[in-house]
Tab-separated table of C-alpha atoms in Angstrom:
chain	number	residue	atom	x	y	z
A	1	MET	CA	-18.649	79.993	-12.317
A	2	ASP	CA	-18.909	76.539	-13.735
A	3	LEU	CA	-16.178	74.812	-11.823
A	4	PRO	CA	-17.721	74.619	-8.354
A	5	HIS	CA	-20.852	73.182	-9.870
A	6	HIS	CA	-18.881	70.576	-11.696
A	7	GLY	CA	-17.068	69.725	-8.534
A	8	TYR	CA	-20.251	69.289	-6.636
A	9	ARG	CA	-21.821	67.228	-9.353
A	10	SER	CA	-18.873	64.903	-9.634
A	11	THR	CA	-18.864	64.303	-5.897
A	12	LYS	CA	-22.612	63.700	-5.956
A	13	GLN	CA	-22.263	61.094	-8.673
A	14	ARG	CA	-19.424	59.378	-6.957
A	15	SER	CA	-21.171	58.957	-3.625
A	16	ARG	CA	-24.161	57.474	-5.402
A	17	GLY	CA	-21.840	54.760	-6.507
A	18	GLY	CA	-22.082	53.008	-3.128
A	19	PRO	CA	-25.277	50.939	-3.064
A	20	PRO	CA	-26.810	49.858	0.241
A	21	SER	CA	-25.934	46.243	0.687
A	22	SER	CA	-28.993	45.159	2.614
A	23	ASP	CA	-31.619	45.320	-0.123
A	24	SER	CA	-29.599	44.480	-3.177
A	25	VAL	CA	-30.937	40.948	-2.665
A	26	LEU	CA	-34.451	41.992	-3.560
A	27	PHE	CA	-33.911	44.491	-6.294
A	28	ASP	CA	-31.016	45.881	-8.261
A	29	ASP	CA	-30.120	49.345	-7.153
A	30	THR	CA	-29.819	50.941	-10.573
A	31	SER	CA	-29.240	54.345	-9.075
A	32	SER	CA	-25.541	53.545	-8.730
A	33	THR	CA	-24.271	54.506	-12.163
A	34	ALA	CA	-20.621	54.601	-13.008
A	35	PRO	CA	-19.293	57.965	-11.987
A	36	MET	CA	-18.807	60.152	-14.981
A	37	ASN	CA	-15.615	62.101	-15.127
A	38	SER	CA	-16.355	65.736	-15.718
A	39	GLN	CA	-13.251	67.727	-16.557
A	40	GLY	CA	-11.162	65.323	-14.510
A	41	TYR	CA	-11.672	67.318	-11.350
A	42	TYR	CA	-12.032	65.401	-8.104
A	43	THR	CA	-10.960	65.635	-4.505
A	44	PRO	CA	-7.999	63.428	-3.655
A	45	GLY	CA	-9.899	61.816	-0.801
A	46	TYR	CA	-12.007	59.671	-3.157
A	47	SER	CA	-10.038	56.915	-4.778
A	48	MET	CA	-12.844	55.628	-6.982
A	49	GLY	CA	-11.693	56.006	-10.542
A	50	GLY	CA	-8.969	58.276	-9.285
A	51	PRO	CA	-5.752	56.890	-10.670
A	52	SER	CA	-7.129	56.184	-14.159
A	53	THR	CA	-8.602	59.635	-14.595
A	54	ASP	CA	-5.418	61.186	-13.367
A	55	MET	CA	-3.641	60.099	-16.528
A	56	GLN	CA	-6.372	61.365	-18.803
A	57	GLY	CA	-7.053	64.650	-17.136
A	58	GLY	CA	-3.455	65.433	-16.306
A	59	PRO	CA	-2.679	68.116	-18.867
A	60	ALA	CA	-6.091	69.733	-18.505
A	61	MET	CA	-5.746	69.796	-14.736
A	62	ASN	CA	-2.375	71.439	-14.814
A	63	ASN	CA	-3.756	74.288	-16.862
A	64	MET	CA	-6.590	74.957	-14.447
A	65	PHE	CA	-5.027	74.484	-11.061
A	66	THR	CA	-1.751	76.253	-11.240
A	67	ASP	CA	-3.114	78.494	-8.528
A	68	PRO	CA	-2.837	76.449	-5.320
A	69	MET	CA	-5.170	78.769	-3.437
A	70	ALA	CA	-8.006	78.151	-5.878
A	71	ASN	CA	-7.253	74.437	-5.722
A	72	ALA	CA	-7.417	74.384	-1.950
A	73	ALA	CA	-10.555	76.492	-1.947
A	74	MET	CA	-12.316	74.168	-4.340
A	75	MET	CA	-11.331	71.103	-2.367
A	76	TYR	CA	-12.586	72.716	0.805
A	77	GLY	CA	-15.844	73.689	-0.889
A	78	SER	CA	-16.475	70.200	-2.191
A	79	SER	CA	-15.735	68.638	1.188
A	80	LEU	CA	-18.155	71.102	2.766
A	81	ALA	CA	-20.785	70.150	0.231
A	82	ASN	CA	-20.217	66.487	1.035
A	83	GLN	CA	-20.618	67.141	4.733
A	84	GLY	CA	-23.822	69.013	4.088
A	85	LYS	CA	-25.135	66.182	1.978
A	86	ASP	CA	-24.287	63.575	4.614
A	87	MET	CA	-26.007	65.626	7.271
A	88	VAL	CA	-29.119	66.011	5.142
A	89	ASN	CA	-29.169	62.284	4.463
A	90	LYS	CA	-28.853	61.516	8.154
A	91	GLU	CA	-31.660	63.889	9.079
A	92	ILE	CA	-33.957	62.548	6.392
A	93	SER	CA	-33.308	58.959	7.358
A	94	ARG	CA	-34.421	59.805	10.869
A	95	PHE	CA	-37.922	60.612	9.623
A	96	MET	CA	-38.440	58.104	6.883
A	97	SER	CA	-36.495	55.097	5.821
A	98	VAL	CA	-34.901	55.737	2.460
A	99	ASN	CA	-34.659	52.016	1.789
A	100	LYS	CA	-38.386	51.673	2.136
A	101	LEU	CA	-38.841	54.547	-0.265
A	102	LYS	CA	-36.522	52.853	-2.752
A	103	TYR	CA	-38.714	49.774	-2.610
A	104	PHE	CA	-41.615	51.774	-3.999
A	105	PHE	CA	-39.672	53.087	-6.934
A	106	ALA	CA	-38.242	49.765	-8.092
A	107	VAL	CA	-40.447	49.478	-11.135
A	108	ASP	CA	-39.951	48.640	-14.760
A	109	THR	CA	-41.897	49.235	-17.940
A	110	LYS	CA	-43.735	45.942	-17.920
A	111	TYR	CA	-45.032	46.548	-14.424
A	112	VAL	CA	-46.190	50.064	-15.257
A	113	ILE	CA	-48.106	48.958	-18.340
A	114	LYS	CA	-49.768	46.073	-16.528
A	115	LYS	CA	-50.649	48.232	-13.553
A	116	LEU	CA	-52.157	50.952	-15.708
A	117	MET	CA	-54.315	48.372	-17.472
A	118	ILE	CA	-55.420	46.949	-14.143
A	119	LEU	CA	-56.270	50.437	-12.914
A	120	MET	CA	-58.482	51.168	-15.890
A	121	PHE	CA	-59.985	47.706	-16.255
A	122	PRO	CA	-59.682	45.672	-13.063
A	123	TYR	CA	-62.557	43.304	-13.691
A	124	THR	CA	-60.562	40.569	-15.400
A	125	HIS	CA	-57.650	40.475	-12.991
A	126	GLN	CA	-57.726	37.213	-11.082
A	127	ASP	CA	-55.103	37.103	-8.402
A	128	TRP	CA	-54.947	40.100	-6.071
A	129	GLU	CA	-52.670	38.637	-3.438
A	130	VAL	CA	-49.359	40.373	-2.761
A	131	ARG	CA	-46.633	37.774	-2.945
A	132	TYR	CA	-43.884	37.564	-0.369
A	133	HIS	CA	-40.331	36.374	-0.452
A	134	ARG	CA	-39.136	35.116	2.923
A	135	ASP	CA	-41.245	37.478	5.018
A	136	SER	CA	-40.616	40.628	3.027
A	137	PRO	CA	-42.844	41.725	0.185
A	138	LEU	CA	-41.702	41.404	-3.388
A	139	THR	CA	-40.754	44.522	-5.239
A	140	PRO	CA	-43.139	45.929	-7.845
A	141	ARG	CA	-40.814	44.587	-10.526
A	142	GLN	CA	-41.647	41.021	-9.558
A	143	ASP	CA	-45.213	41.321	-8.329
A	144	VAL	CA	-47.880	43.238	-10.158
A	145	ASN	CA	-50.060	43.600	-7.071
A	146	ALA	CA	-47.502	45.478	-5.026
A	147	PRO	CA	-48.144	49.192	-4.604
A	148	ASP	CA	-45.609	51.581	-5.971
A	149	LEU	CA	-45.055	55.305	-5.794
A	150	TYR	CA	-43.831	55.846	-9.332
A	151	ILE	CA	-47.252	55.771	-10.999
A	152	PRO	CA	-48.901	58.106	-8.439
A	153	THR	CA	-46.062	60.622	-8.671
A	154	MET	CA	-46.060	60.673	-12.444
A	155	ALA	CA	-49.842	60.759	-12.594
A	156	PHE	CA	-49.932	63.660	-10.143
A	157	ILE	CA	-47.520	65.744	-12.181
A	158	THR	CA	-49.211	64.804	-15.451
A	159	TYR	CA	-52.570	65.780	-14.031
A	160	ILE	CA	-51.320	69.216	-13.019
A	161	LEU	CA	-49.845	69.806	-16.461
A	162	LEU	CA	-53.017	68.531	-18.106
A	163	ALA	CA	-55.151	70.833	-15.951
A	164	GLY	CA	-52.967	73.727	-17.020
A	165	MET	CA	-53.381	72.716	-20.650
A	166	ALA	CA	-57.165	72.418	-20.263
A	167	LEU	CA	-57.300	75.860	-18.713
A	168	GLY	CA	-55.178	77.177	-21.544
A	169	ILE	CA	-57.568	75.777	-24.126
A	170	GLN	CA	-60.357	77.649	-22.395
A	171	LYS	CA	-58.181	80.763	-22.301
A	172	ARG	CA	-58.179	80.867	-18.516
A	173	PHE	CA	-54.539	80.088	-17.998
A	174	SER	CA	-51.908	81.993	-16.082
A	175	PRO	CA	-48.725	80.652	-14.438
A	176	GLU	CA	-50.024	81.248	-10.917
A	177	VAL	CA	-52.940	78.927	-11.611
A	178	LEU	CA	-50.532	76.060	-12.191
A	179	GLY	CA	-48.881	76.557	-8.820
A	180	LEU	CA	-52.236	76.948	-7.138
A	181	CYS	CA	-53.533	73.744	-8.693
A	182	ALA	CA	-50.396	71.906	-7.625
A	183	SER	CA	-50.608	73.007	-4.014
A	184	THR	CA	-54.351	72.363	-3.863
A	185	ALA	CA	-53.902	68.809	-5.133
A	186	LEU	CA	-51.037	68.252	-2.698
A	187	VAL	CA	-53.158	69.541	0.190
A	188	TRP	CA	-55.974	67.173	-0.753
A	189	ILE	CA	-53.583	64.228	-0.798
A	190	ILE	CA	-52.263	65.178	2.632
A	191	ILE	CA	-55.779	65.598	4.023
A	192	GLU	CA	-56.855	62.262	2.603
A	193	VAL	CA	-53.856	60.391	3.998
A	194	LEU	CA	-54.396	61.997	7.423
A	195	VAL	CA	-58.085	61.079	7.429
A	196	MET	CA	-57.250	57.502	6.459
A	197	LEU	CA	-54.601	57.241	9.188
A	198	LEU	CA	-57.040	58.658	11.734
A	199	SER	CA	-59.775	56.232	10.725
A	200	LEU	CA	-57.403	53.271	10.799
A	201	TYR	CA	-56.340	54.273	14.296
A	202	LEU	CA	-59.812	54.943	15.656
A	203	LEU	CA	-61.286	51.714	14.370
A	204	THR	CA	-58.290	49.757	15.692
A	205	VAL	CA	-57.800	48.036	12.391
A	206	HIS	CA	-54.536	46.201	12.821
A	207	SER	CA	-53.382	46.336	9.261
A	208	ASP	CA	-49.854	46.479	7.993
A	209	LEU	CA	-50.409	49.428	5.728
A	210	SER	CA	-47.641	51.934	6.102
A	211	THR	CA	-47.996	55.619	5.320
A	212	PHE	CA	-46.315	55.173	1.940
A	213	ASP	CA	-48.857	52.501	1.032
A	214	LEU	CA	-51.665	54.912	1.795
A	215	VAL	CA	-50.008	57.618	-0.273
A	216	ALA	CA	-49.632	55.136	-3.130
A	217	TYR	CA	-53.238	53.986	-3.037
A	218	SER	CA	-54.577	57.502	-2.831
A	219	GLY	CA	-52.342	58.534	-5.715
A	220	TYR	CA	-53.731	55.878	-8.024
A	221	LYS	CA	-56.874	57.919	-8.534
A	222	TYR	CA	-54.936	60.497	-10.546
A	223	VAL	CA	-54.684	58.000	-13.396
A	224	GLY	CA	-58.473	57.931	-13.613
A	225	MET	CA	-58.582	61.701	-13.355
A	226	ILE	CA	-56.187	62.088	-16.259
A	227	PHE	CA	-58.319	59.771	-18.348
A	228	THR	CA	-61.460	61.716	-17.429
A	229	VAL	CA	-59.976	65.110	-18.228
A	230	LEU	CA	-58.591	63.851	-21.535
A	231	SER	CA	-61.909	62.455	-22.678
A	232	GLY	CA	-63.614	65.619	-21.509
A	233	LEU	CA	-61.290	67.614	-23.716
A	234	LEU	CA	-61.696	65.310	-26.695
A	235	PHE	CA	-65.377	64.400	-26.546
A	236	GLY	CA	-67.050	67.273	-24.712
A	237	SER	CA	-69.107	67.083	-21.585
A	238	ASP	CA	-70.756	63.732	-22.445
A	239	GLY	CA	-67.378	62.084	-22.775
A	240	TYR	CA	-66.376	63.655	-19.484
A	241	TYR	CA	-69.284	62.185	-17.541
A	242	VAL	CA	-68.997	58.755	-19.150
A	243	ALA	CA	-65.267	58.604	-18.430
A	244	LEU	CA	-65.884	59.865	-14.902
A	245	ALA	CA	-68.378	57.094	-14.206
A	246	TRP	CA	-66.120	54.467	-15.769
A	247	SER	CA	-62.958	55.451	-13.900
A	248	SER	CA	-64.860	55.849	-10.619
A	249	CYS	CA	-66.222	52.309	-10.803
A	250	ALA	CA	-62.870	50.906	-11.924
A	251	LEU	CA	-60.997	52.658	-9.119
A	252	MET	CA	-63.571	51.570	-6.543
A	253	PHE	CA	-63.257	47.960	-7.627
A	254	PHE	CA	-59.475	48.143	-7.686
A	255	ILE	CA	-59.171	49.668	-4.223
A	256	VAL	CA	-61.657	47.304	-2.615
A	257	ARG	CA	-60.027	44.199	-4.070
A	258	SER	CA	-56.491	45.362	-3.293
A	259	LEU	CA	-57.049	46.484	0.265
A	260	LYS	CA	-59.330	43.625	1.215
A	261	MET	CA	-56.294	41.366	1.326
A	262	LYS	CA	-54.327	43.741	3.498
A	263	ILE	CA	-56.839	44.976	6.035
A	264	ILE	CA	-58.757	41.865	6.943
A	265	PRO	CA	-56.368	39.699	8.957
A	266	SER	CA	-55.788	36.184	7.866
A	267	THR	CA	-57.231	33.508	10.147
A	268	ASP	CA	-54.260	31.168	9.904
A	269	SER	CA	-53.686	30.095	13.501
A	270	MET	CA	-49.989	29.274	13.243
A	271	GLY	CA	-49.290	32.661	11.778
A	272	THR	CA	-47.377	31.324	8.810
A	273	GLY	CA	-49.341	33.126	6.159
A	274	GLY	CA	-51.065	35.818	8.156
A	275	ARG	CA	-48.407	38.373	8.846
A	276	GLY	CA	-48.280	41.028	6.261
A	277	ARG	CA	-45.705	43.662	5.638
A	278	GLU	CA	-44.508	45.686	8.589
A	279	THR	CA	-42.230	48.688	8.767
A	280	ASP	CA	-38.494	48.206	8.536
A	281	ARG	CA	-37.842	48.668	12.215
A	282	GLN	CA	-40.713	46.436	13.229
A	283	THR	CA	-39.633	43.759	10.811
A	284	ASP	CA	-36.105	43.788	12.106
A	285	ARG	CA	-37.287	43.567	15.659
A	286	TYR	CA	-40.108	41.104	15.391
A	287	ARG	CA	-38.945	38.757	12.685
A	288	GLU	CA	-36.551	36.862	14.910
A	289	ALA	CA	-38.934	36.928	17.840
A	290	ASP	CA	-41.794	35.578	15.712
A	291	ARG	CA	-39.729	32.791	14.249
A	292	TYR	CA	-38.559	31.801	17.683
A	293	ARG	CA	-42.111	31.910	18.986
A	294	GLU	CA	-43.402	29.841	16.103
A	295	THR	CA	-40.816	27.125	16.579
A	296	GLU	CA	-41.518	27.181	20.286
A	297	ARG	CA	-45.241	26.787	19.651
A	298	ASP	CA	-44.577	23.935	17.257
A	299	THR	CA	-42.524	22.022	19.787
A	300	GLU	CA	-45.132	22.696	22.456
A	301	THR	CA	-48.019	21.261	20.457
A	302	HIS	CA	-45.955	18.297	19.390
A	303	THR	CA	-45.002	17.443	22.929
A	304	ALA	CA	-48.609	17.908	24.085
A	305	TYR	CA	-49.686	14.997	21.929
B	1	MET	CA	-61.454	75.507	-3.673
B	2	ALA	CA	-58.019	76.992	-3.822
B	3	PHE	CA	-55.965	75.748	-0.902
B	4	THR	CA	-52.405	76.616	-0.327
B	5	LEU	CA	-50.019	74.791	1.949
B	6	TYR	CA	-50.238	77.685	4.369
B	7	SER	CA	-53.998	77.349	4.725
B	8	LEU	CA	-53.531	73.668	5.484
B	9	ILE	CA	-51.026	74.560	8.194
B	10	GLN	CA	-53.439	77.128	9.616
B	11	ALA	CA	-56.286	74.603	9.624
B	12	ALA	CA	-54.074	72.049	11.365
B	13	ILE	CA	-53.023	74.603	14.000
B	14	LEU	CA	-56.648	75.506	14.647
B	15	CYS	CA	-57.682	71.880	15.012
B	16	VAL	CA	-54.856	71.065	17.411
B	17	ASN	CA	-55.677	74.179	19.417
B	18	ALA	CA	-59.279	73.042	19.644
B	19	VAL	CA	-58.221	69.666	21.028
B	20	ALA	CA	-55.711	71.183	23.442
B	21	VAL	CA	-58.258	73.573	24.906
B	22	LEU	CA	-60.550	70.831	26.239
B	23	HIS	CA	-60.176	70.988	29.987
B	24	GLU	CA	-59.777	67.756	31.870
B	25	GLU	CA	-61.909	68.206	34.953
B	26	ARG	CA	-64.235	70.977	33.907
B	27	PHE	CA	-65.468	69.432	30.742
B	28	LEU	CA	-64.237	65.979	29.865
B	29	SER	CA	-65.115	64.389	33.166
B	30	LYS	CA	-68.565	65.930	33.043
B	31	ILE	CA	-69.381	64.186	29.786
B	32	GLY	CA	-67.690	60.954	30.719
B	33	TRP	CA	-64.635	61.314	28.576
B	34	GLY	CA	-62.133	61.845	31.358
B	35	ALA	CA	-58.749	60.163	31.418
B	36	ASP	CA	-59.524	58.174	34.533
B	37	GLN	CA	-62.798	56.872	33.190
B	38	GLY	CA	-61.296	54.471	30.687
B	39	VAL	CA	-62.696	50.975	30.782
B	40	GLY	CA	-59.241	49.448	30.823
B	41	GLY	CA	-60.421	46.216	29.306
B	42	PHE	CA	-57.661	44.025	27.985
B	43	GLY	CA	-59.619	42.651	25.104
B	44	ASP	CA	-58.382	43.247	21.636
B	45	GLU	CA	-61.230	45.637	20.770
B	46	PRO	CA	-60.787	48.877	22.712
B	47	GLY	CA	-63.670	50.572	20.963
B	48	ILE	CA	-63.912	53.933	19.307
B	49	LYS	CA	-64.653	55.901	22.481
B	50	THR	CA	-61.551	54.629	24.267
B	51	GLN	CA	-59.407	55.332	21.231
B	52	MET	CA	-60.777	58.855	20.988
B	53	MET	CA	-60.178	59.487	24.674
B	54	ASN	CA	-56.625	58.202	24.362
B	55	LEU	CA	-56.052	60.333	21.305
B	56	ILE	CA	-57.366	63.487	22.995
B	57	ARG	CA	-55.329	62.899	26.114
B	58	SER	CA	-52.114	62.187	24.187
B	59	VAL	CA	-52.559	65.206	21.927
B	60	ARG	CA	-53.075	67.395	24.958
B	61	THR	CA	-50.032	66.011	26.713
B	62	VAL	CA	-47.685	66.189	23.755
B	63	MET	CA	-48.716	69.398	22.053
B	64	ARG	CA	-49.192	71.648	25.073
B	65	VAL	CA	-45.776	73.238	25.047
B	66	PRO	CA	-45.004	73.309	21.287
B	67	LEU	CA	-48.375	74.887	20.663
B	68	ILE	CA	-47.292	77.957	22.600
B	69	GLY	CA	-44.432	78.570	20.205
B	70	VAL	CA	-46.391	77.677	17.082
B	71	ASN	CA	-49.274	79.931	18.033
B	72	THR	CA	-46.931	82.819	18.745
B	73	VAL	CA	-45.272	82.423	15.361
B	74	CYS	CA	-48.635	82.228	13.630
B	75	ILE	CA	-49.932	85.357	15.386
B	76	VAL	CA	-46.808	87.321	14.541
B	77	LEU	CA	-47.012	86.233	10.895
B	78	LEU	CA	-50.656	87.199	10.686
B	79	LEU	CA	-49.954	90.578	12.236
B	80	LEU	CA	-47.123	91.278	9.858
B	81	PHE	CA	-48.508	89.900	6.623
B	82	GLY	CA	-52.252	89.948	7.025
C-alpha cells in the first residue's frame, strides 16, 4: 500500500522542519526544507502548513477517507511512527551528539574542491591553523583547515565501488565481493580509530581530538587510494606504484601538518589561544569556568603589581 | 584479508577476555603491575606503565559481569552456526 508510506514520509519531512536553534549561529541548517505536501494527507496534530493544504487537498481527501476506520488507523500509525522516531533520536543522542555530527557535514562545493586539492598536493598550502570563532571552531564552510566527514564518507563509498569495478574489469567480480570489501574496509577503519584512541590515551597526549576528528583524518586516505586505483587501471602497474608513492607522501605531509597544530599544546600562559576544540559537554561545562578563571587571574596579576 | 564485522567482534571479545583473565594477586603483583603499586605521583606525566595499569584494572572492573553474558552468547552462536 502506498498510503502509509506517504503518511510516514510527510511526517518525516515535517519534523525536519524544526532546526536546532543553538547552532544556527555558526552554520545554516539546510536540512530543514519546506515540507512537501504529498497527497494532502497529514495528521491533524501538526499545524505546519495545515490550513493552506486543507483547501487544496479537500476534494482529494474526501474521496480517500470516507471510511473513518481507515482514517483513524492511519492517524494512529503515523503517530506511532513519530513516537518511534523520537525514541530513536533520543537513544542516538545519548551516544553521540547529533549537533556535533552536523558540524562535520556543513560543507559546500568550494570547500570540497579546495580540500581535495590540498589532499593531493599539500606542499603549497601555507596556513594550517584551524580558525576559531568565540571559542568554538569554524565550520568547514568557513575554514578550509577544519576536518569534515563528508569527504571521507564519499571517498569510502567511491573506493568500494571502484574496487568492484576494478575486479569486474579483471573478471573476478561477484556481488558478495562488494559486501566483503565494504565490511573489510569498515573493520580497518574501526581498528585504526581504536588503535589511535588507545595510543592517545597511553601516551597521555592531552589533545582535543574527538573521535569524529580521528574518523575524519583516517578517512582522508581513501582519496589517495581512489587516485592510486584509478591510475593503476589507466596506466598499468607502473602508474599504480608512482601514484601510490605520490599519494602516500602527500597524505603523510598533510596529516603531519594538520595534526601538529592540534596535538602539541600551545605554550600561551594565559590560555587565550591555547585551548582547542573540546566536546560539546565539556565546552558547555568549562567555557564559563575558564572565562571566570581567566578574569580572576588577570585581576590577581594586576593587583600583584 | 577478508574481515567481516563478526570477526572483528570475535577478536574484540577475545582481547577483552585476555585482559579480564589476568589475576590481581597471583600474577600482576608478582610482576609489579598490581593495583596498589601505582606511583601515585601528581605530576602531569603519569607514564605509560601507570596508564597501562589503570587501563587493565578499569577493564577488569567494568567488563567482568558483561563478559559473562557476551561469552555465553558467543559460545551458543558458535555451537549453533559453526
